[in-house]
Short mmCIF file of C-alpha atoms and ligand atoms in Angstrom, two decimals:
data_model
loop_
_atom_site.label_atom_id
_atom_site.label_comp_id
_atom_site.label_asym_id
_atom_site.label_seq_id
_atom_site.Cartn_x
_atom_site.Cartn_y
_atom_site.Cartn_z
CA MET A 1451 22.84 -12.71 0.31
CA ARG A 1452 20.89 -9.72 1.64
CA SER A 1453 17.99 -8.42 -0.42
CA LYS A 1454 18.13 -4.97 -1.98
CA ILE A 1455 15.12 -2.74 -1.62
CA THR A 1456 14.61 0.66 -3.25
CA VAL A 1457 12.18 3.25 -1.95
CA VAL A 1458 11.34 5.95 -4.50
CA GLY A 1459 10.31 9.19 -2.80
CA ALA A 1460 12.11 10.35 0.34
CA GLY A 1461 9.14 12.23 1.74
CA ASN A 1462 7.04 11.27 4.73
CA VAL A 1463 5.99 7.79 3.62
CA GLY A 1464 9.21 6.95 1.76
CA ALA A 1465 11.62 8.00 4.52
CA THR A 1466 9.57 6.24 7.19
CA CYS A 1467 9.52 3.08 5.03
CA ALA A 1468 13.31 3.35 4.63
CA GLN A 1469 13.78 3.69 8.38
CA ARG A 1470 11.54 0.71 9.14
CA LEU A 1471 13.32 -1.33 6.44
CA ALA A 1472 16.77 -0.48 7.76
CA GLU A 1473 15.68 -1.52 11.24
CA ARG A 1474 14.52 -4.92 9.91
CA GLY A 1475 18.14 -5.61 8.97
CA TYR A 1476 17.31 -8.04 6.15
CA ALA A 1477 17.95 -5.77 3.16
CA ASP A 1478 20.17 -2.99 1.93
CA VAL A 1479 18.10 0.10 1.20
CA VAL A 1480 18.36 2.72 -1.55
CA VAL A 1481 16.23 5.87 -1.28
CA VAL A 1482 15.63 7.93 -4.43
CA ASP A 1483 14.13 11.41 -4.77
CA ILE A 1484 14.34 14.27 -7.25
CA ILE A 1485 15.35 16.83 -4.63
CA ASP A 1486 19.13 16.72 -4.45
CA GLY A 1487 20.36 16.24 -0.89
CA LEU A 1488 17.03 15.01 0.51
CA PRO A 1489 17.47 11.26 -0.09
CA GLN A 1490 21.19 11.42 0.67
CA GLY A 1491 20.63 13.32 3.92
CA LYS A 1492 17.80 11.11 5.14
CA ALA A 1493 19.64 7.91 4.18
CA LEU A 1494 22.78 9.04 6.04
CA ASP A 1495 20.71 10.01 9.07
CA ILE A 1496 19.04 6.55 9.10
CA LEU A 1497 22.42 4.83 8.58
CA GLU A 1498 23.86 6.69 11.56
CA SER A 1499 21.12 5.25 13.77
CA GLY A 1500 22.46 1.73 13.03
CA PRO A 1501 25.03 1.52 15.83
CA VAL A 1502 22.39 2.52 18.40
CA VAL A 1503 19.47 0.51 17.04
CA GLY A 1504 21.69 -2.43 16.11
CA PHE A 1505 21.43 -2.93 12.36
CA ASP A 1506 24.30 -3.11 9.91
CA THR A 1507 22.48 -2.99 6.60
CA TYR A 1508 23.53 -0.33 4.14
CA VAL A 1509 21.32 2.68 3.47
CA VAL A 1510 22.12 5.09 0.66
CA GLY A 1511 20.30 8.01 -0.96
CA ALA A 1512 20.43 9.04 -4.62
CA THR A 1513 18.82 11.21 -7.27
CA THR A 1514 19.68 8.75 -10.05
CA TYR A 1515 18.73 5.12 -10.55
CA GLU A 1516 22.16 3.52 -11.03
CA PRO A 1517 22.51 2.74 -7.30
CA THR A 1518 19.10 1.01 -7.42
CA ALA A 1519 20.22 -1.53 -10.04
CA ASN A 1520 18.90 -5.06 -9.57
CA SER A 1521 16.71 -4.26 -6.60
CA ASP A 1522 14.53 -7.15 -5.46
CA ILE A 1523 11.68 -4.89 -4.37
CA VAL A 1524 10.88 -1.28 -5.30
CA VAL A 1525 8.38 0.69 -3.22
CA ILE A 1526 7.02 3.71 -5.14
CA THR A 1527 5.97 6.54 -2.82
CA SER A 1528 6.89 9.44 -5.13
CA GLY A 1529 4.00 11.79 -5.70
CA VAL A 1530 2.14 14.61 -4.06
CA ALA A 1531 0.01 13.93 -0.99
CA ARG A 1532 -3.45 15.28 -0.24
CA LYS A 1533 -4.17 18.61 1.41
CA PRO A 1534 -7.36 19.25 3.40
CA GLY A 1535 -10.43 19.17 1.16
CA MET A 1536 -8.78 17.08 -1.56
CA SER A 1537 -9.75 13.55 -2.55
CA ARG A 1538 -7.11 11.02 -3.56
CA ASP A 1539 -8.47 11.20 -7.11
CA ASP A 1540 -7.60 14.93 -7.26
CA LEU A 1541 -3.93 13.90 -7.32
CA ILE A 1542 -4.16 11.95 -10.56
CA LEU A 1543 -2.88 14.44 -13.13
CA THR A 1544 0.23 15.30 -11.10
CA ASN A 1545 1.01 11.83 -9.86
CA MET A 1546 0.46 10.01 -13.17
CA LYS A 1547 3.40 11.91 -14.71
CA ILE A 1548 5.61 11.14 -11.71
CA VAL A 1549 4.64 7.46 -11.51
CA GLN A 1550 5.05 6.97 -15.27
CA ALA A 1551 8.57 8.45 -15.27
CA VAL A 1552 9.60 6.61 -12.12
CA THR A 1553 8.27 3.24 -13.32
CA GLU A 1554 10.21 3.56 -16.59
CA GLN A 1555 13.45 4.02 -14.61
CA VAL A 1556 12.62 1.24 -12.18
CA VAL A 1557 11.99 -1.25 -15.01
CA LYS A 1558 15.17 -0.19 -16.82
CA HIS A 1559 17.39 -0.72 -13.78
CA SER A 1560 15.59 -3.55 -11.98
CA PRO A 1561 13.74 -5.57 -14.63
CA LYS A 1562 13.12 -8.49 -12.27
CA CYS A 1563 11.94 -6.54 -9.24
CA ILE A 1564 8.62 -6.62 -7.44
CA ILE A 1565 6.92 -3.19 -7.46
CA ILE A 1566 4.77 -2.16 -4.52
CA MET A 1567 2.81 0.99 -5.40
CA VAL A 1568 1.97 3.46 -2.64
CA ALA A 1569 1.36 6.75 -4.50
CA ASN A 1570 -2.27 7.88 -4.81
CA PRO A 1571 -4.79 7.48 -6.27
CA LEU A 1572 -3.53 4.03 -5.36
CA ASP A 1573 -5.52 1.73 -7.60
CA ALA A 1574 -5.05 3.92 -10.68
CA MET A 1575 -1.30 4.34 -10.01
CA THR A 1576 -0.95 0.56 -9.65
CA GLN A 1577 -2.77 0.16 -12.96
CA LEU A 1578 -0.43 2.71 -14.57
CA ALA A 1579 2.67 0.93 -13.25
CA LEU A 1580 1.34 -2.37 -14.64
CA HIS A 1581 0.78 -0.67 -17.99
CA VAL A 1582 4.20 0.98 -18.14
CA SER A 1583 6.24 -1.90 -16.71
CA LYS A 1584 4.41 -4.69 -18.54
CA PHE A 1585 5.20 -6.74 -15.43
CA PRO A 1586 2.88 -9.62 -14.58
CA ARG A 1587 0.42 -8.78 -11.83
CA THR A 1588 2.35 -11.08 -9.51
CA ARG A 1589 5.20 -8.51 -9.51
CA CYS A 1590 3.30 -5.21 -9.59
CA PHE A 1591 0.60 -4.43 -7.04
CA GLY A 1592 -0.35 -1.85 -4.47
CA GLN A 1593 -0.64 -1.24 -0.76
CA SER A 1594 -3.93 0.04 0.57
CA GLY A 1595 -5.96 -2.75 2.14
CA VAL A 1596 -3.43 -3.51 4.87
CA LEU A 1597 -3.65 0.14 5.97
CA ASP A 1598 -7.43 0.38 5.71
CA THR A 1599 -7.80 -2.91 7.61
CA SER A 1600 -5.36 -1.70 10.26
CA ARG A 1601 -7.41 1.46 10.77
CA PHE A 1602 -10.61 -0.59 11.11
CA ARG A 1603 -8.89 -2.97 13.56
CA THR A 1604 -7.68 -0.01 15.63
CA PHE A 1605 -11.18 1.45 15.96
CA ILE A 1606 -12.68 -1.94 16.89
CA ALA A 1607 -10.01 -2.58 19.53
CA GLN A 1608 -10.54 0.91 20.99
CA GLU A 1609 -14.32 0.43 21.09
CA LEU A 1610 -14.13 -2.98 22.80
CA LYS A 1611 -11.05 -2.16 24.89
CA VAL A 1612 -9.30 -5.31 23.66
CA SER A 1613 -5.88 -6.00 22.17
CA VAL A 1614 -5.53 -5.17 18.49
CA GLU A 1615 -3.83 -8.56 18.19
CA ASP A 1616 -7.18 -10.30 18.60
CA VAL A 1617 -9.02 -8.22 16.01
CA GLN A 1618 -9.15 -9.63 12.48
CA ALA A 1619 -10.84 -7.67 9.73
CA TRP A 1620 -11.09 -7.41 5.95
CA VAL A 1621 -11.37 -4.19 4.01
CA LEU A 1622 -11.51 -4.69 0.25
CA GLY A 1623 -12.14 -2.66 -2.90
CA GLY A 1624 -10.65 0.72 -3.76
CA HIS A 1625 -8.51 2.94 -1.54
CA GLY A 1626 -11.11 5.69 -1.23
CA ASP A 1627 -14.82 6.20 -0.94
CA THR A 1628 -15.50 2.83 -2.58
CA MET A 1629 -13.65 0.70 -0.01
CA ILE A 1630 -15.69 -2.18 1.40
CA ALA A 1631 -15.44 -3.37 5.00
CA LEU A 1632 -16.48 -7.03 5.10
CA THR A 1633 -18.03 -6.83 8.55
CA ARG A 1634 -19.34 -10.40 8.41
CA MET A 1635 -15.71 -11.58 8.21
CA THR A 1636 -14.55 -9.29 11.02
CA THR A 1637 -13.88 -11.13 14.26
CA VAL A 1638 -12.49 -10.51 17.73
CA GLY A 1639 -10.79 -13.56 19.18
CA GLY A 1640 -12.68 -15.57 16.57
CA ILE A 1641 -16.08 -14.12 17.63
CA PRO A 1642 -18.02 -12.36 14.85
CA ILE A 1643 -18.15 -8.63 15.59
CA SER A 1644 -21.94 -8.64 15.14
CA GLU A 1645 -22.17 -10.63 18.39
CA LEU A 1646 -20.14 -8.03 20.28
CA LEU A 1647 -21.31 -4.65 19.00
CA PRO A 1648 -24.60 -3.15 17.79
CA LYS A 1649 -24.99 -2.48 14.07
CA ASP A 1650 -24.97 1.32 14.40
CA THR A 1651 -21.62 1.20 16.25
CA ILE A 1652 -20.16 -1.05 13.53
CA ASP A 1653 -21.52 1.27 10.83
CA ARG A 1654 -19.93 4.28 12.56
CA MET A 1655 -16.54 2.55 12.65
CA VAL A 1656 -16.82 1.52 9.00
CA LYS A 1657 -17.54 5.15 8.08
CA ARG A 1658 -14.57 6.32 10.12
CA THR A 1659 -12.38 3.73 8.34
CA VAL A 1660 -13.50 4.91 4.91
CA ASN A 1661 -12.64 8.49 5.97
CA GLY A 1662 -9.54 7.37 7.89
CA GLY A 1663 -7.03 9.05 5.58
CA GLY A 1664 -9.07 12.26 5.45
CA GLU A 1665 -9.26 12.39 9.25
CA ILE A 1666 -5.44 12.48 9.43
CA VAL A 1667 -5.16 15.01 6.58
CA ALA A 1668 -7.59 17.32 8.39
CA LEU A 1669 -5.49 17.11 11.56
CA LEU A 1670 -2.06 17.46 9.93
CA LYS A 1671 -3.18 20.17 7.47
CA THR A 1672 0.11 20.02 5.54
CA GLY A 1673 0.29 16.39 4.44
CA SER A 1674 -1.20 12.95 4.84
CA ALA A 1675 -0.64 9.90 7.03
CA PHE A 1676 2.69 8.10 6.98
CA TYR A 1677 3.33 6.08 10.15
CA ALA A 1678 0.51 3.58 9.58
CA PRO A 1679 0.99 3.57 5.78
CA SER A 1680 4.70 2.76 6.11
CA ALA A 1681 3.93 0.03 8.66
CA ALA A 1682 1.45 -1.44 6.17
CA VAL A 1683 4.07 -1.43 3.41
CA LEU A 1684 6.48 -3.21 5.74
CA GLN A 1685 3.99 -5.98 6.45
CA MET A 1686 3.86 -6.64 2.71
CA VAL A 1687 7.65 -6.44 2.30
CA ASP A 1688 8.15 -8.82 5.25
CA ALA A 1689 5.81 -11.32 3.60
CA ILE A 1690 7.87 -11.21 0.40
CA VAL A 1691 11.43 -11.09 1.80
CA LEU A 1692 10.72 -13.76 4.43
CA ASP A 1693 8.48 -15.78 2.06
CA LYS A 1694 5.81 -15.85 4.73
CA LYS A 1695 2.85 -16.70 2.43
CA ARG A 1696 0.70 -14.20 4.32
CA ILE A 1697 -2.91 -13.66 3.32
CA LEU A 1698 -3.22 -9.90 3.02
CA PRO A 1699 -5.45 -7.50 1.11
CA CYS A 1700 -3.50 -6.23 -1.92
CA ALA A 1701 -4.48 -3.96 -4.80
CA VAL A 1702 -4.10 -6.39 -7.69
CA ARG A 1703 -5.33 -6.47 -11.28
CA LEU A 1704 -8.26 -8.86 -11.42
CA ASP A 1705 -8.19 -11.14 -14.44
CA GLY A 1706 -11.74 -12.44 -14.23
CA GLU A 1707 -11.91 -13.09 -10.49
CA TYR A 1708 -15.00 -11.57 -8.88
CA GLY A 1709 -16.39 -11.07 -12.41
CA ILE A 1710 -13.92 -8.19 -13.00
CA LYS A 1711 -11.37 -8.22 -15.81
CA GLY A 1712 -8.33 -6.00 -16.28
CA ILE A 1713 -9.04 -3.60 -13.40
CA VAL A 1714 -7.11 -3.17 -10.13
CA ALA A 1715 -9.04 -3.75 -6.90
CA GLY A 1716 -8.18 -4.68 -3.33
CA VAL A 1717 -8.80 -8.37 -2.61
CA PRO A 1718 -7.18 -11.04 -0.38
CA CYS A 1719 -3.95 -12.41 -1.83
CA LYS A 1720 -1.21 -14.81 -0.78
CA LEU A 1721 2.09 -12.90 -0.57
CA GLY A 1722 5.41 -14.72 -0.68
CA LYS A 1723 8.84 -14.57 -2.29
CA ASP A 1724 7.37 -14.45 -5.81
CA GLY A 1725 5.03 -11.59 -4.95
CA ILE A 1726 1.34 -12.32 -5.33
CA GLU A 1727 1.29 -16.11 -5.39
CA GLN A 1728 -2.49 -16.44 -5.33
CA VAL A 1729 -5.51 -14.20 -5.71
CA ILE A 1730 -8.16 -15.50 -3.35
CA GLU A 1731 -11.72 -15.37 -4.61
CA LEU A 1732 -14.18 -15.06 -1.74
CA LYS A 1733 -17.85 -15.85 -2.14
CA LEU A 1734 -19.36 -12.38 -1.81
CA THR A 1735 -22.97 -11.51 -1.06
CA PRO A 1736 -24.81 -9.75 -3.92
CA GLU A 1737 -24.40 -6.41 -2.07
CA GLU A 1738 -20.65 -6.93 -1.53
CA SER A 1739 -20.20 -8.03 -5.13
CA ALA A 1740 -22.05 -4.93 -6.37
CA ALA A 1741 -19.87 -2.73 -4.13
CA LEU A 1742 -16.67 -4.31 -5.53
CA LYS A 1743 -17.90 -3.75 -9.10
CA LYS A 1744 -18.69 -0.12 -8.23
CA SER A 1745 -15.17 0.23 -6.90
CA ALA A 1746 -13.72 -1.24 -10.13
CA ALA A 1747 -15.89 1.13 -12.20
CA ALA A 1748 -14.43 4.10 -10.29
CA VAL A 1749 -10.89 2.87 -11.08
CA LYS A 1750 -11.87 2.40 -14.74
CA GLU A 1751 -12.92 6.08 -14.88
CA LEU A 1752 -9.43 7.09 -13.73
CA ASN A 1753 -7.84 4.69 -16.24
CA ASP A 1754 -9.87 6.43 -18.95
CA ILE A 1755 -8.54 9.83 -17.80
CA MET A 1756 -5.00 8.40 -18.06
CA LYS A 1757 -5.87 6.84 -21.45
CA ILE A 1758 -4.60 3.41 -20.43
P1 NAD B 2790 5.63 13.68 0.50
O1 NAD B 2790 5.27 14.92 -0.22
O2 NAD B 2790 6.08 13.77 1.90
O3 NAD B 2790 6.78 12.91 -0.32
C1 NAD B 2790 6.72 12.69 -1.70
C2 NAD B 2790 8.15 12.72 -2.21
O4 NAD B 2790 8.14 12.32 -3.60
C3 NAD B 2790 8.80 14.11 -2.15
O5 NAD B 2790 10.00 14.06 -1.39
C4 NAD B 2790 9.07 14.43 -3.61
O6 NAD B 2790 10.24 15.21 -3.81
C5 NAD B 2790 9.18 13.04 -4.21
N1 NAD B 2790 9.06 13.02 -5.67
C6 NAD B 2790 8.24 13.76 -6.46
N2 NAD B 2790 8.45 13.46 -7.76
C7 NAD B 2790 9.42 12.53 -7.80
C8 NAD B 2790 10.07 11.84 -8.83
N3 NAD B 2790 9.77 12.04 -10.12
N4 NAD B 2790 11.03 10.95 -8.51
C9 NAD B 2790 11.36 10.72 -7.21
N5 NAD B 2790 10.78 11.35 -6.19
C10 NAD B 2790 9.82 12.25 -6.47
O7 NAD B 2790 4.36 12.72 0.37
P2 NAD B 2790 4.06 11.41 1.26
O8 NAD B 2790 3.27 11.77 2.43
O9 NAD B 2790 5.32 10.65 1.42
O10 NAD B 2790 3.08 10.63 0.26
C11 NAD B 2790 3.58 10.09 -0.95
C12 NAD B 2790 2.45 9.48 -1.79
O11 NAD B 2790 1.90 8.35 -1.09
C13 NAD B 2790 1.26 10.43 -2.02
O12 NAD B 2790 0.76 10.26 -3.32
C14 NAD B 2790 0.24 9.97 -0.98
O13 NAD B 2790 -1.09 10.31 -1.35
C15 NAD B 2790 0.49 8.49 -1.02
N6 NAD B 2790 0.03 7.75 0.17
C16 NAD B 2790 -0.53 6.53 -0.05
C17 NAD B 2790 -0.95 5.74 0.99
C18 NAD B 2790 -1.49 4.36 0.74
O14 NAD B 2790 -2.03 3.76 1.64
N7 NAD B 2790 -1.38 3.81 -0.47
C19 NAD B 2790 -0.86 6.23 2.30
C20 NAD B 2790 -0.29 7.48 2.51
C21 NAD B 2790 0.16 8.25 1.42
#
């Protein structure tokens, strides 16, 4: 039987996720938004690309949650995006109301689903969805590290003029100023990056990665990135639907790992059909460990604002 995947939010990220999902052909897709006509119109448009692209999965749009019933995976992209000059944290008061209301509906209609949070501020919204859904952390987590890592990999490949396929990198921590690029675990064709590039070049690329979302916002002026974010979501969905057991950075609630308890942070996880099947605890240097704790403290501040 085909899987059923719901995407909440038919904006830039949500619609692009829906298109990529439909093109995978392994799941029927439901797109939900509050603006009547938007999810229906985009879903129909995607569906009508099927005969040309060659998929025959069903894509439907809705403003209610009945059509989403018993989804296997729900991707939550509903929420406002940043405008130039805004940080992701500036979105919290608007997006917390949206994510709370959406999560309640998702849980009611798909109590066994896996939730992948995308709305920002990502770590805090993941924490809110965990709080509202009462789902175990294995079934409620967020996408940020795959995107941040992809940005870092892009810059490294550009700098060295090599294929992105050969660049492996890890970006952990929060989806914002507190993200941590683990440069000592970043390799090109298995060669540590420190053997290929001078430190100041690596530092420049790390800085660009941390500001990667802001760079796109400044260029677009009216919204934030969505092609790379939706591709990142799809890598996580692929891992779950195809039970690939991929090791990917996910925003997950730490329950004592890394000396952090009850706070969401981006760390390496094994992703398969049951969601997060393992949280991998790396041996961090004292500096990396301090940076991860700083990142968790920043998320805790947002949790306090949300009173959760
Ligand atoms: P967008 O404005 O294009 O789309 C958001 C959509 O959500 C709109 O269509 C809106 O009508 C809908 N929406 C609002 N309230 C809703 C509700 N209660 N129920 C259903 N739908 C509702 O924004 P976007 O560019 O698609 O970004 C969406 C979110 O994803 C933002 O918060 C953005 O910051 C975040 N984002 C996260 C990442 C990441 O890596 N985690 C990357 C990019 C964007």
